[in-house]
Amino acid sequence: RILNDTLDSGARLAADPRALAALHEWLGPVDPALTTVAGIHYNLFLGSLLDHDPGTPRDLSDFLELRSIGTFLCTEVAHGN
């Protein structure tokens, strides 16, 4: 939550590839676990929802204020991991 509290906006971070890269560059050496969780939350989860059909209203306030953490699942058609 400290990380989220220092941001102007989680949505703005999710939409800014340079800021996301900077987040990974600066946070990665200090706390790799937090880097992974933050990358999934801001980039894969929020980034996907904010980019997909922006005309569809979604209440993301719990995720933008980090009361909930987003997850991401990726699969391949006709293949498994």
mmCIF file of C-alpha atoms in Angstrom:
data_model
loop_
_atom_site.group_PDB
_atom_site.id
_atom_site.type_symbol
_atom_site.label_atom_id
_atom_site.label_comp_id
_atom_site.label_asym_id
_atom_site.label_seq_id
_atom_site.Cartn_x
_atom_site.Cartn_y
_atom_site.Cartn_z
ATOM 1 C CA ARG A 1 0.000 0.000 0.000
ATOM 2 C CA ILE A 2 2.934 2.331 0.544
ATOM 3 C CA LEU A 3 3.787 2.060 -3.156
ATOM 4 C CA ASN A 4 0.201 2.793 -4.180
ATOM 5 C CA ASP A 5 -0.001 5.753 -1.781
ATOM 6 C CA THR A 6 2.954 7.416 -3.523
ATOM 7 C CA LEU A 7 1.295 7.265 -6.958
ATOM 8 C CA ASP A 8 -0.818 10.021 -8.462
ATOM 9 C CA SER A 9 -3.035 7.348 -9.979
ATOM 10 C CA GLY A 10 -2.817 3.595 -10.426
ATOM 11 C CA ALA A 11 -4.711 3.965 -13.697
ATOM 12 C CA ARG A 12 -2.160 6.491 -14.971
ATOM 13 C CA LEU A 13 0.690 4.154 -14.040
ATOM 14 C CA ALA A 14 -1.007 1.223 -15.797
ATOM 15 C CA ALA A 15 -1.309 3.307 -18.976
ATOM 16 C CA ASP A 16 2.302 4.536 -18.991
ATOM 17 C CA PRO A 17 4.845 1.985 -20.314
ATOM 18 C CA ARG A 18 7.818 4.171 -19.331
ATOM 19 C CA ALA A 19 6.581 4.527 -15.760
ATOM 20 C CA LEU A 20 5.964 0.775 -15.545
ATOM 21 C CA ALA A 21 9.491 0.101 -16.809
ATOM 22 C CA ALA A 22 10.894 2.557 -14.261
ATOM 23 C CA LEU A 23 8.907 0.852 -11.506
ATOM 24 C CA HIS A 24 10.494 -2.484 -12.416
ATOM 25 C CA GLU A 25 13.995 -1.026 -12.774
ATOM 26 C CA TRP A 26 13.973 0.719 -9.402
ATOM 27 C CA LEU A 27 11.925 -1.724 -7.359
ATOM 28 C CA GLY A 28 13.321 -4.992 -8.755
ATOM 29 C CA PRO A 29 16.720 -4.971 -7.021
ATOM 30 C CA VAL A 30 15.219 -3.807 -3.722
ATOM 31 C CA ASP A 31 12.207 -6.123 -3.441
ATOM 32 C CA PRO A 32 11.771 -8.703 -6.232
ATOM 33 C CA ALA A 33 8.604 -10.153 -4.686
ATOM 34 C CA LEU A 34 6.902 -6.751 -4.546
ATOM 35 C CA THR A 35 8.055 -6.092 -8.109
ATOM 36 C CA THR A 36 6.299 -9.258 -9.270
ATOM 37 C CA VAL A 37 3.055 -8.500 -7.429
ATOM 38 C CA ALA A 38 3.080 -4.836 -8.519
ATOM 39 C CA GLY A 39 3.791 -5.811 -12.133
ATOM 40 C CA ILE A 40 0.906 -8.253 -12.183
ATOM 41 C CA HIS A 41 -1.466 -5.817 -10.467
ATOM 42 C CA TYR A 42 -0.680 -2.615 -12.388
ATOM 43 C CA ASN A 43 0.446 -3.951 -15.752
ATOM 44 C CA LEU A 44 -1.295 -7.242 -16.445
ATOM 45 C CA PHE A 45 -4.479 -6.830 -14.384
ATOM 46 C CA LEU A 46 -5.285 -3.100 -14.417
ATOM 47 C CA GLY A 47 -3.644 -2.524 -17.784
ATOM 48 C CA SER A 48 -5.737 -5.271 -19.378
ATOM 49 C CA LEU A 49 -9.019 -4.083 -17.877
ATOM 50 C CA LEU A 50 -8.387 -0.419 -18.646
ATOM 51 C CA ASP A 51 -7.372 -1.162 -22.265
ATOM 52 C CA HIS A 52 -10.155 -3.652 -23.023
ATOM 53 C CA ASP A 53 -13.391 -1.983 -24.116
ATOM 54 C CA PRO A 54 -12.846 1.373 -22.372
ATOM 55 C CA GLY A 55 -16.488 2.306 -23.022
ATOM 56 C CA THR A 56 -17.682 -0.377 -20.604
ATOM 57 C CA PRO A 57 -18.133 1.062 -17.105
ATOM 58 C CA ARG A 58 -16.283 -0.903 -14.430
ATOM 59 C CA ASP A 59 -15.937 -0.132 -10.754
ATOM 60 C CA LEU A 60 -12.199 -0.585 -10.252
ATOM 61 C CA SER A 61 -11.981 1.626 -7.155
ATOM 62 C CA ASP A 62 -11.043 -1.270 -4.838
ATOM 63 C CA PHE A 63 -8.167 -2.157 -7.168
ATOM 64 C CA LEU A 64 -7.073 1.423 -7.858
ATOM 65 C CA GLU A 65 -6.977 2.158 -4.111
ATOM 66 C CA LEU A 66 -5.338 -1.234 -3.434
ATOM 67 C CA ARG A 67 -8.058 -2.531 -1.143
ATOM 68 C CA SER A 68 -7.926 -5.571 -3.448
ATOM 69 C CA ILE A 69 -5.067 -6.965 -5.532
ATOM 70 C CA GLY A 70 -5.649 -7.976 -9.129
ATOM 71 C CA THR A 71 -4.518 -11.264 -10.615
ATOM 72 C CA PHE A 72 -3.895 -12.448 -14.161
ATOM 73 C CA LEU A 73 -4.343 -15.835 -15.807
ATOM 74 C CA CYS A 74 -2.875 -16.673 -19.187
ATOM 75 C CA THR A 75 -3.622 -19.845 -21.121
ATOM 76 C CA GLU A 76 -2.991 -21.060 -24.636
ATOM 77 C CA VAL A 77 -5.686 -22.601 -26.790
ATOM 78 C CA ALA A 78 -4.991 -26.322 -27.378
ATOM 79 C CA HIS A 79 -1.850 -26.186 -25.221
ATOM 80 C CA GLY A 80 -1.165 -26.532 -21.537
ATOM 81 C CA ASN A 81 1.547 -25.555 -19.162
#
